[in-house]
Short mmCIF file of C-alpha atoms in Angstrom, two decimals:
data_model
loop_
_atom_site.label_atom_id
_atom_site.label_comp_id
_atom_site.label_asym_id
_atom_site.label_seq_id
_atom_site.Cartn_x
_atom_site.Cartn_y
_atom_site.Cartn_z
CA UNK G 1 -137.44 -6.75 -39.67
CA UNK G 2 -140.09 -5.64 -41.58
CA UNK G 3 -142.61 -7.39 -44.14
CA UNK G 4 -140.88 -5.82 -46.92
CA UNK G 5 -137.36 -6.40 -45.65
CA UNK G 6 -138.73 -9.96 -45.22
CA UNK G 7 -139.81 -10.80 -48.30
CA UNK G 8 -136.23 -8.80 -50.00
CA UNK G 9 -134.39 -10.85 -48.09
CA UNK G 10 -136.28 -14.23 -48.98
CA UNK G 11 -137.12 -13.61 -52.51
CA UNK G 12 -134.79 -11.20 -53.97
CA UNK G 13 -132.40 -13.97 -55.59
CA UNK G 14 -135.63 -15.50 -57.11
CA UNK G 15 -136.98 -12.64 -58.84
CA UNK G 16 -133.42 -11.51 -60.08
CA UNK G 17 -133.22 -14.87 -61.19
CA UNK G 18 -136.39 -15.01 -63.15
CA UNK G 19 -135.61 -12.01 -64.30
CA UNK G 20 -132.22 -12.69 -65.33
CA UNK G 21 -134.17 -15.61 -67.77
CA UNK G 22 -136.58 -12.52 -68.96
CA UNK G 23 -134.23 -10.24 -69.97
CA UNK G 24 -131.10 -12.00 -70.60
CA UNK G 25 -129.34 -9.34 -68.79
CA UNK G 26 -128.25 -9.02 -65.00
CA UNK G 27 -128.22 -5.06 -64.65
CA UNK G 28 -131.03 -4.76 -66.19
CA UNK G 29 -132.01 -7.96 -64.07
CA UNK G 30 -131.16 -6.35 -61.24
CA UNK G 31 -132.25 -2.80 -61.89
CA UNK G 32 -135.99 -4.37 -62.24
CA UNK G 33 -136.26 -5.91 -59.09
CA UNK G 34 -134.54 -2.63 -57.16
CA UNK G 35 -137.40 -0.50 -58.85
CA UNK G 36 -139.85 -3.03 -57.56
CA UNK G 37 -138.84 -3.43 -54.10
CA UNK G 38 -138.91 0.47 -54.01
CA UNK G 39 -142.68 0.33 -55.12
CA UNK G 40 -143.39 -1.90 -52.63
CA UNK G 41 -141.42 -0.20 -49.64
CA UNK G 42 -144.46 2.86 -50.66
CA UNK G 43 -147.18 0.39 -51.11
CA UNK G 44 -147.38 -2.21 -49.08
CA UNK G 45 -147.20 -0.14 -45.68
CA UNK G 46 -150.59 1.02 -47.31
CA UNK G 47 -152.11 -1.80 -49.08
CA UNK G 48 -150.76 -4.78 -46.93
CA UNK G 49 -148.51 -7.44 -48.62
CA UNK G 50 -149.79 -9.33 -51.60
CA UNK G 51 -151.14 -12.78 -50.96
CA UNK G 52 -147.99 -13.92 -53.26
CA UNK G 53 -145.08 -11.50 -52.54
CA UNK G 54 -142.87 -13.24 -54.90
CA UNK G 55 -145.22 -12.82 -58.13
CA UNK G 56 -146.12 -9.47 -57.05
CA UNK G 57 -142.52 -8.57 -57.19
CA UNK G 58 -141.41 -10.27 -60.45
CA UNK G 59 -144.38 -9.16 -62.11
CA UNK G 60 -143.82 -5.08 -61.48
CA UNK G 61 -140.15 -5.75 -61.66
CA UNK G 62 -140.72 -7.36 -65.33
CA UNK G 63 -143.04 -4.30 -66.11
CA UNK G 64 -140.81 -1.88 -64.82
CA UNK G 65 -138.15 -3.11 -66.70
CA UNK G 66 -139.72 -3.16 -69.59
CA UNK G 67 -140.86 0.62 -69.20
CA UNK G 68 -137.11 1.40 -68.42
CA UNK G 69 -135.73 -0.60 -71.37
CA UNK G 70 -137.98 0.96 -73.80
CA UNK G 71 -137.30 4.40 -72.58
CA UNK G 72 -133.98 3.93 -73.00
CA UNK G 73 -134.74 1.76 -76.29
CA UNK G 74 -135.87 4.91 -78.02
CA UNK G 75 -132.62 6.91 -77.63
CA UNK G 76 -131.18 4.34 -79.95
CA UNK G 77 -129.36 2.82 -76.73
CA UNK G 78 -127.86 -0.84 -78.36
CA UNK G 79 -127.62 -2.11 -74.79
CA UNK G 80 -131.62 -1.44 -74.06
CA UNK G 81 -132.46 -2.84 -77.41
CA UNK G 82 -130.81 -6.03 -76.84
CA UNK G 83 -132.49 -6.58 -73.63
CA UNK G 84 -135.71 -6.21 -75.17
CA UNK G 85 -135.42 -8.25 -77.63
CA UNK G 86 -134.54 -10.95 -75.66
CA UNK G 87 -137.79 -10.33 -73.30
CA UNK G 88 -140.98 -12.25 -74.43
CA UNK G 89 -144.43 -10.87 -74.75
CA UNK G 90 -145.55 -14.29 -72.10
CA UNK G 91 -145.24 -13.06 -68.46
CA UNK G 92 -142.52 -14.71 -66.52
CA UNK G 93 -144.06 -17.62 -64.36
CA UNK G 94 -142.95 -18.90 -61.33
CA UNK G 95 -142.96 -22.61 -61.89
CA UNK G 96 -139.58 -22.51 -63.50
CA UNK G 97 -138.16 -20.80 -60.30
CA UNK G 98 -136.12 -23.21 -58.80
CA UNK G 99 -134.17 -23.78 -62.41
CA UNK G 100 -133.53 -20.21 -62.95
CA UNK G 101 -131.72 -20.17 -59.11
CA UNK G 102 -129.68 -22.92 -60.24
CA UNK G 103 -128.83 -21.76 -63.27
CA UNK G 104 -128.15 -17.95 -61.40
CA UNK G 105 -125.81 -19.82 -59.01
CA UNK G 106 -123.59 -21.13 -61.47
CA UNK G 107 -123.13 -18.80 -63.62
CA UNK G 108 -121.98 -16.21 -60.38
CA UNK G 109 -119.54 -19.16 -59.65
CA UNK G 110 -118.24 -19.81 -63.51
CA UNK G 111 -114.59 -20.60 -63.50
CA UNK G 112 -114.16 -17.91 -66.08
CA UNK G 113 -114.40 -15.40 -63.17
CA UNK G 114 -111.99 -14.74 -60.39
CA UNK G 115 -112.79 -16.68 -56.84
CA UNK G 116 -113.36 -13.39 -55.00
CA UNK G 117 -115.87 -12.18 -58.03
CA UNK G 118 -117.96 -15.29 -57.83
CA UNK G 119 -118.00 -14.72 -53.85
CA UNK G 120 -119.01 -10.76 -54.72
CA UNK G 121 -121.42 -12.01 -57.57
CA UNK G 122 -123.22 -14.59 -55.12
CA UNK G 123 -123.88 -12.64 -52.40
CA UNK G 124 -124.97 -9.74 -53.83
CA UNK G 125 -127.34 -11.68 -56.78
CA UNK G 126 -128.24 -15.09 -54.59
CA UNK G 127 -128.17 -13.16 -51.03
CA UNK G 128 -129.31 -9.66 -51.83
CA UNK G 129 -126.51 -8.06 -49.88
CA UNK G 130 -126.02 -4.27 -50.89
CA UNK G 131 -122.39 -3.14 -52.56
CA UNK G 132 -121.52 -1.81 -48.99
CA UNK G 133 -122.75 -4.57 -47.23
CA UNK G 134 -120.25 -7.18 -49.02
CA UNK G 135 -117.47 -4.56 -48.92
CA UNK G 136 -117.65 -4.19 -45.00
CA UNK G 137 -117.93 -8.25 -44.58
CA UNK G 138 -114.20 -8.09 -46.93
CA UNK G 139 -113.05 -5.37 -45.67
CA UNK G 140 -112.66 -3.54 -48.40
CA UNK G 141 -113.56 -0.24 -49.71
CA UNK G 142 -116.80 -0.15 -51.09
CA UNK G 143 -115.34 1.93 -54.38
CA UNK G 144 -113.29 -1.31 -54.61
CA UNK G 145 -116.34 -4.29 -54.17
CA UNK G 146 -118.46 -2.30 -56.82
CA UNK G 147 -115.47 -2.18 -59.36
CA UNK G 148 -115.27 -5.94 -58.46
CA UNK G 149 -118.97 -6.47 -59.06
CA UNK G 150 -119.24 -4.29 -62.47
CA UNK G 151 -116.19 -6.18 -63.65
CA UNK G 152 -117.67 -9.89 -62.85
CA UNK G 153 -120.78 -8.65 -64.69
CA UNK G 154 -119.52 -6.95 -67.78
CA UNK G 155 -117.18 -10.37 -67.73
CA UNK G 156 -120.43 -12.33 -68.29
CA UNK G 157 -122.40 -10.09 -70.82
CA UNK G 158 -118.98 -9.74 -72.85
CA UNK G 159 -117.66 -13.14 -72.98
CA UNK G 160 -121.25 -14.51 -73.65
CA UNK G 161 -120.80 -16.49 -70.33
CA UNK G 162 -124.05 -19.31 -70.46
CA UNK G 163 -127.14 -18.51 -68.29
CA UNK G 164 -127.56 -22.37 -67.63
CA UNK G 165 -127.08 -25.39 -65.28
CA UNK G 166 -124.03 -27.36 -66.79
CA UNK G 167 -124.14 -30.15 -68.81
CA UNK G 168 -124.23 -33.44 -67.00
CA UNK G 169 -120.56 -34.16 -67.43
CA UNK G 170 -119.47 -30.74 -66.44
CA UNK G 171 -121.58 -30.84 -63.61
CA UNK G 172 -119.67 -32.09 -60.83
CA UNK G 173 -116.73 -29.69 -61.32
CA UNK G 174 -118.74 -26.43 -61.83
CA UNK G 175 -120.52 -27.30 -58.59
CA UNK G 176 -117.10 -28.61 -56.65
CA UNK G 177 -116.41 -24.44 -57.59
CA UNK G 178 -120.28 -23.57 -56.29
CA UNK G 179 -120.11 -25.52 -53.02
CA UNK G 180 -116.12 -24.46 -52.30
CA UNK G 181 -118.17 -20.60 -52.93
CA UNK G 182 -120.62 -20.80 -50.07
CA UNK G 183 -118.40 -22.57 -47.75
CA UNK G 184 -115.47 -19.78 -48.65
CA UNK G 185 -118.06 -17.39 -47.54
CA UNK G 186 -119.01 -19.38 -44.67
CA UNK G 187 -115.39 -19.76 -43.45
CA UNK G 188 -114.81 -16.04 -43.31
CA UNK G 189 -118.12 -15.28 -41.46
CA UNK G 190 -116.95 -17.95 -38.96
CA UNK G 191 -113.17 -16.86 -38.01
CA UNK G 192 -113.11 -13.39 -39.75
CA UNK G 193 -109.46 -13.07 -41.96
CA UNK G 194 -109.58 -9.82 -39.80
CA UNK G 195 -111.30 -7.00 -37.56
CA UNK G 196 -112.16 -6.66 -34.00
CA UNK G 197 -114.67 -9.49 -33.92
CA UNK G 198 -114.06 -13.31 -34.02
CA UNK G 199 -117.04 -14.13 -36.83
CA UNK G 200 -119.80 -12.40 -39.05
CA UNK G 201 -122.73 -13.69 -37.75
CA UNK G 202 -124.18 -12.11 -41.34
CA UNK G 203 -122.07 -13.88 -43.28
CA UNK G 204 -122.40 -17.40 -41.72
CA UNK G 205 -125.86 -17.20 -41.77
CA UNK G 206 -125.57 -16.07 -45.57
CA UNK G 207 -123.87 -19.01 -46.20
CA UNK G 208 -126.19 -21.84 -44.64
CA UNK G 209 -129.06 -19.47 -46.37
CA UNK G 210 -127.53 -20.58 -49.86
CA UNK G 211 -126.53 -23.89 -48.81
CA UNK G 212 -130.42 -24.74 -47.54
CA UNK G 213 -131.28 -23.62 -51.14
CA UNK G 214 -129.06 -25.98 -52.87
CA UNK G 215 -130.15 -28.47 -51.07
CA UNK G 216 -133.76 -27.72 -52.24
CA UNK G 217 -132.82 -27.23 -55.56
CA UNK G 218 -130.49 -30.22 -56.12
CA UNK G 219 -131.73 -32.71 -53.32
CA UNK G 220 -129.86 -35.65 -55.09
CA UNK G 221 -126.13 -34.83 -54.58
CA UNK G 222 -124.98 -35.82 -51.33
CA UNK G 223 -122.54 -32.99 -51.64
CA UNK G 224 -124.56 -30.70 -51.34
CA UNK G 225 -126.20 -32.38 -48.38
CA UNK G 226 -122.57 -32.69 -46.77
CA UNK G 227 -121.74 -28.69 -46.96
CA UNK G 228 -125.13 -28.19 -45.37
CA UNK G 229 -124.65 -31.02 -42.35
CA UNK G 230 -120.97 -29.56 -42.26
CA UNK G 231 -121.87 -25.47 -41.78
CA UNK G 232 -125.06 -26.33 -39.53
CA UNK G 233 -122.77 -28.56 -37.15
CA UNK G 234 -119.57 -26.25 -36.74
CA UNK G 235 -122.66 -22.98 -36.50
CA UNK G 236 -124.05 -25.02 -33.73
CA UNK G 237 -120.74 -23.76 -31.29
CA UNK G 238 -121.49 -19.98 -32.24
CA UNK G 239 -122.37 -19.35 -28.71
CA UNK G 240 -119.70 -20.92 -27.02
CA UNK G 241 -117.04 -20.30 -29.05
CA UNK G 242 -116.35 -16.99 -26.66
CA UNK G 243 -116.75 -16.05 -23.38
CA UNK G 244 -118.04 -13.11 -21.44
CA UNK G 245 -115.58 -11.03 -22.65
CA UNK G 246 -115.49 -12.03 -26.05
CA UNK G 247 -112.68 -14.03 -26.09
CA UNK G 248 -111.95 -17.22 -28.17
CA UNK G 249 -113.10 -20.54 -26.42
CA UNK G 250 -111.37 -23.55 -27.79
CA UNK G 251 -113.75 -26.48 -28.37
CA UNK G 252 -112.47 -28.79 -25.96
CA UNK G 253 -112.98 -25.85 -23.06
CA UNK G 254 -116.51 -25.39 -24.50
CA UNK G 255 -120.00 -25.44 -22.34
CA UNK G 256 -122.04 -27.57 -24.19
CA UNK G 257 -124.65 -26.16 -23.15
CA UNK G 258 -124.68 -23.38 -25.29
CA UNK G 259 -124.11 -25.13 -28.43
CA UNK G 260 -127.59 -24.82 -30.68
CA UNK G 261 -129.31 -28.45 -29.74
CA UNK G 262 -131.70 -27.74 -33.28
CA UNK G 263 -128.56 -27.70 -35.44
CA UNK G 264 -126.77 -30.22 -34.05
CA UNK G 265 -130.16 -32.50 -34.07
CA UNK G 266 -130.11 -31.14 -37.62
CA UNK G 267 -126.86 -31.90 -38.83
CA UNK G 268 -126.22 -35.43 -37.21
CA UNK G 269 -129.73 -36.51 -39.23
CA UNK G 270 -128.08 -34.81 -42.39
CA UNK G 271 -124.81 -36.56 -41.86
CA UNK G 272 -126.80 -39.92 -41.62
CA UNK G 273 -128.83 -39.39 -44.83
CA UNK G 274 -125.48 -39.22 -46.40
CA UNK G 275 -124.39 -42.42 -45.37
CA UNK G 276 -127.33 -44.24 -46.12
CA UNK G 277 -126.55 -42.79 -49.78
CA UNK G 278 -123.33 -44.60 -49.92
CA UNK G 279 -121.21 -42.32 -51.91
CA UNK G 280 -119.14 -39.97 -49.66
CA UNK G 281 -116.94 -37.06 -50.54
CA UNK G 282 -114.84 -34.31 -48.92
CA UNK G 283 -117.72 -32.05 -47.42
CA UNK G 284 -119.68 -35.27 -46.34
CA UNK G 285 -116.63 -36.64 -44.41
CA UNK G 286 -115.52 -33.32 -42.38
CA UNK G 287 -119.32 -33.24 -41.87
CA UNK G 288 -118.95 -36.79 -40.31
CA UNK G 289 -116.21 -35.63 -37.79
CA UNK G 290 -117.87 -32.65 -36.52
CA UNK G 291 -120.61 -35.32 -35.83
CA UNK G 292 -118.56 -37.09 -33.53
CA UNK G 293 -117.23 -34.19 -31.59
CA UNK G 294 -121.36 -34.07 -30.93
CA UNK G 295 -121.59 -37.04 -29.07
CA UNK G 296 -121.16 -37.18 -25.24
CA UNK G 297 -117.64 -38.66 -25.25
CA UNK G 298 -114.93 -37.31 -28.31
CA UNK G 299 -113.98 -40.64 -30.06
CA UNK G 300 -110.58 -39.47 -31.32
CA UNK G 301 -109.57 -42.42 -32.78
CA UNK G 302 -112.65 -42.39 -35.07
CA UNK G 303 -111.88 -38.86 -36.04
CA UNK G 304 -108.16 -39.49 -37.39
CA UNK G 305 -109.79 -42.68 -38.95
CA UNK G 306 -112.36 -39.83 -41.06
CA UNK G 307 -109.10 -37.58 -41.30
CA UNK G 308 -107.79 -40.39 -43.01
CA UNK G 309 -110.19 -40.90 -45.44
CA UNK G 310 -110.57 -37.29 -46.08
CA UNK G 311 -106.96 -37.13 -47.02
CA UNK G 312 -107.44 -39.13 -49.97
CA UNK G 313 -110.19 -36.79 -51.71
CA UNK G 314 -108.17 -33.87 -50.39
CA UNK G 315 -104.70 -34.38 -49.86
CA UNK G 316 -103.48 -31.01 -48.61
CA UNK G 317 -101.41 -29.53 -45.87
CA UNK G 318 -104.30 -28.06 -43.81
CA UNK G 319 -106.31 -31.27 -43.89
CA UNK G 320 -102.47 -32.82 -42.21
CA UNK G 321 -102.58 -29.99 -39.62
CA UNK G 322 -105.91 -30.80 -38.43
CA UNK G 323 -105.46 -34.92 -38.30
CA UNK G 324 -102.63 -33.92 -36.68
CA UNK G 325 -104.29 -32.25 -33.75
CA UNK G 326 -106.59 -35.25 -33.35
CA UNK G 327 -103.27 -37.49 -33.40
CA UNK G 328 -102.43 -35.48 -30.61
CA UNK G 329 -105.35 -36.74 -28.89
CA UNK G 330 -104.36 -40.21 -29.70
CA UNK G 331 -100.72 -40.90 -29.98
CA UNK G 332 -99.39 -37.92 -27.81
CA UNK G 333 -98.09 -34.43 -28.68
CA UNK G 334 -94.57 -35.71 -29.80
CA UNK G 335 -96.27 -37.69 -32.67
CA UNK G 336 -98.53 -35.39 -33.72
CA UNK G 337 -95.34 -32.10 -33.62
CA UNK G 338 -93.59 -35.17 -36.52
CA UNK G 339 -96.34 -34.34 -38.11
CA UNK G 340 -96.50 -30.89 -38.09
CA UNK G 341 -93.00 -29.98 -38.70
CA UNK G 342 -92.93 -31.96 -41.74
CA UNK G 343 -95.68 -29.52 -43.30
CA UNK G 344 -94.98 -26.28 -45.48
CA UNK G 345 -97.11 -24.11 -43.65
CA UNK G 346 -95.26 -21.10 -42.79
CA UNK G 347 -97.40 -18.57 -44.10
CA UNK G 348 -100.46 -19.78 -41.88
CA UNK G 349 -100.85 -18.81 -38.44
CA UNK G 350 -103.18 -22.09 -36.73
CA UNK G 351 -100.07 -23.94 -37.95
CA UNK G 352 -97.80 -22.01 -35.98
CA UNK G 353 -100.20 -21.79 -33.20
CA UNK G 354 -101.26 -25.28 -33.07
CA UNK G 355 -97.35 -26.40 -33.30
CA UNK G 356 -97.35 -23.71 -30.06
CA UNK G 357 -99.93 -25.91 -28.38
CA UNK G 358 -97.85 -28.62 -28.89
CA UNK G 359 -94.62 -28.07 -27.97
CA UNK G 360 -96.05 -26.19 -24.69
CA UNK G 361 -97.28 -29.72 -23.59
CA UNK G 362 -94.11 -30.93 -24.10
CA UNK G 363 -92.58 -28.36 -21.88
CA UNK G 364 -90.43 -27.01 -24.59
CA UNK G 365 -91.71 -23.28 -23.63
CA UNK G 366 -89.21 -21.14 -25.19
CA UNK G 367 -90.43 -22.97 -28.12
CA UNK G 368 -93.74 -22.63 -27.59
CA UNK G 369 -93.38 -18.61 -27.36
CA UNK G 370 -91.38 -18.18 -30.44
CA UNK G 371 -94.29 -20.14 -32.42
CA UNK G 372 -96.60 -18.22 -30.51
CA UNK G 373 -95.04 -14.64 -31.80
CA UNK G 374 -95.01 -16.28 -35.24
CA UNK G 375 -98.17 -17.19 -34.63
CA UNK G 376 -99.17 -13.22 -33.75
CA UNK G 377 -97.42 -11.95 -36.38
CA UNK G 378 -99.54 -14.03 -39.13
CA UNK G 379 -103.42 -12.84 -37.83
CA UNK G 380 -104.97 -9.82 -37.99
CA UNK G 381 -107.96 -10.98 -36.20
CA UNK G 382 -108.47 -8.99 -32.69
CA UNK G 383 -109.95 -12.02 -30.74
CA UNK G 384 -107.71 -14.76 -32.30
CA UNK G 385 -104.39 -12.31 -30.89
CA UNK G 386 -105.37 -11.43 -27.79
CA UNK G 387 -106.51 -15.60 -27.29
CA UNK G 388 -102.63 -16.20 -28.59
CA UNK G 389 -101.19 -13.07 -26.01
CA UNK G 390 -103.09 -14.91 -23.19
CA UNK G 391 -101.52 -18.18 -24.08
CA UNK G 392 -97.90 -17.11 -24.38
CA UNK G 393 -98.34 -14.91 -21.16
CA UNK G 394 -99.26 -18.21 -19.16
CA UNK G 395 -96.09 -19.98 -20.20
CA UNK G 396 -93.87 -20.71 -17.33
CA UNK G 397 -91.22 -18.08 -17.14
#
């Protein structure tokens, strides 16, 4: 990577940020900082890279867009001349950064916009990922993401969407939307919806990218704290999650050895700051049981204790599917298939594969297959298919 593609990657949601304050506009916003990573790609190679990358950038990106804006200003464009209007004759500073991030964040994530536009919106403003980029990560076509993108956008400029950290009684909702964002995007970097490959390394690390900088921007909400503990922990398996051949490893066949001993140190100290605090929540607590499946021995009956507790913040089916595997662990494979069948899951494949698991330890195999084939029929990831093939192939019979 080079110093330029360095300092895009680390600063570019800053300076669109700042700018975004500036100009009261995200194209133009946007636009700005493009034009100013392009001067730099020509003179840095040359001149070396300013002692402070990010106020070099925000500066020429606020002067360029000023240059632009009047340009366009004087062919009577209404657009141009409301953007500078709204820019101020004091240069942007730098102080107010971490604000303007925060207040960039949740305005991508307003509930005004659709889930997959405040994913689009986040990456591409927060993360700096190119239109083609977040298309290929969604499999989409990229005609399709920058529709998505232009839409989100014009959705915020027309319906005067605020530019602004919620008020403190709206907080903890808009950021419940923020935090369920980045893990979203997290979750489909990790087990891809789709494609030849199990994760997205890109996106995963994406993710844990924007949840280190809310927890730098909003170090008091334990939250925020838990997301981060809980992406760091489960990212800590990348390695052994396949083998040689790049097939899925479950994590109770996993070599230890090649889980990531820096996140894991990382995420258990994480997951004990948030108890000290005291006030736990959903994120915090599945952060807590991929703690335990750190230590030497699995305590099982500590993790359907947390499963417990995690059902009452978030009652749903999934959370039941996964105490039910670790009731499996505890109470045996009949109690935990109760469990299963009772759920309304149909339409997810891990509940027809995990019901597989279970009823092949129970030796009903013909059973097993059909939930396997179910199973099959509900993923269209490459790696998750062949692990489920290779599973129903080594049923007896």
């Amino acid at each position: 990577m080079t110093g330029v593609e360095q300092v895009f990657r680390e600063e570019y949601g800053r300076a669109v940020a700042v700018l975004v304050r500036y100009f009261g506009d995200i194209d133009v916003a946007e636009e700005a900082v493009q034009d100013a990573f392009a001067v730099a790609v020509r003179k840095w190679p040359q001149d070396g890279i300013p002692p402070s990358p990010a106020g070099w950038i925000i500066t020429t990106a606020r002067n360029r867009g000023i240059d632009r804006l009047r340009r366009e200003s004087a062919r009577e464009e209404k657009h141009a001349q409301a953007a500078l209007l709204h820019a101020t004759d004091e240069p942007p500073e730098e102080g107010p950064v971490r604000d303007d991030r925060l207040r960039l964040i949740f305005t991508c994530c307003h509930p005004a916009l659709a889930m997959s536009a405040q994913v689009a919106l986040t990456l591409r403003l927060l993360g700096g990922l190119s239109t083609a980029e977040i298309a290929r990560a969604f499999l989409l076509p990229e005609p399709t993401m920058a529709q998505r993108l232009v839409r989100a956008k014009g959705k915020i400029r027309d319906a005067g969407i605020p530019y602004r950290v919620p008020r403190e009684p709206d907080l903890p909702d808009r950021l419940r939307a923020v935090l369920a964002v980045v893990y979203l995007i997290f979750n489909e970097g990790y087990t891809a919806s789709s494609g030849d490959r199990l994760t997205r390394e890109s996106l995963c690390a994406e993710a844990i990218r924007l949840g280190r900088l809310l927890a730098e921007l909003m170090p008091d909400e334990p939250e925020v704290m838990g997301l981060l503990a809980l992406m760091l922990l489960v990212e800590s398996r990348g390695a052994a999650r396949t083998d040689a051949r790049g097939e899925l490893v479950l994590l109770a066949d996993q070599d230890r050895a090649l889980w990531d001993a820096r996140l894991v140190a990382e995420g258990r100290e994480l997951v004990r700051r948030c108890l000290r605090r005291g006030a736990p929540g959903p994120y915090q607590v599945q952060a807590a049981i991929n703690a335990v499946h750190t230590d030497p021995v699995t305590d099982w009956r500590q993790i359907v204790q947390l499963y417990d507790q995690l059902m009452t913040f978030t009652p749903t089916p999934i959370v039941a599917l996964n105490r039910a595997v670790a009731v499996a662990e505890v109470d045996g494979p009949a109690a935990a298939l109760e469990l299963v069948d009772g759920l309304d899951l149909d339409r997810f494949h891990l509940f027809h594969a995990i019901r597989a698991d279970l009823l092949r330890r129970l030796g009903r195999d013909t059973e097993a297959a059909q939930a396997y084939d179910a199973a099959l029929a509900r993923t269209e990831n490459a790696a998750e298919q062949a692990f489920l093939r290779r599973r129903r192939a080594e049923l007896p019979g």
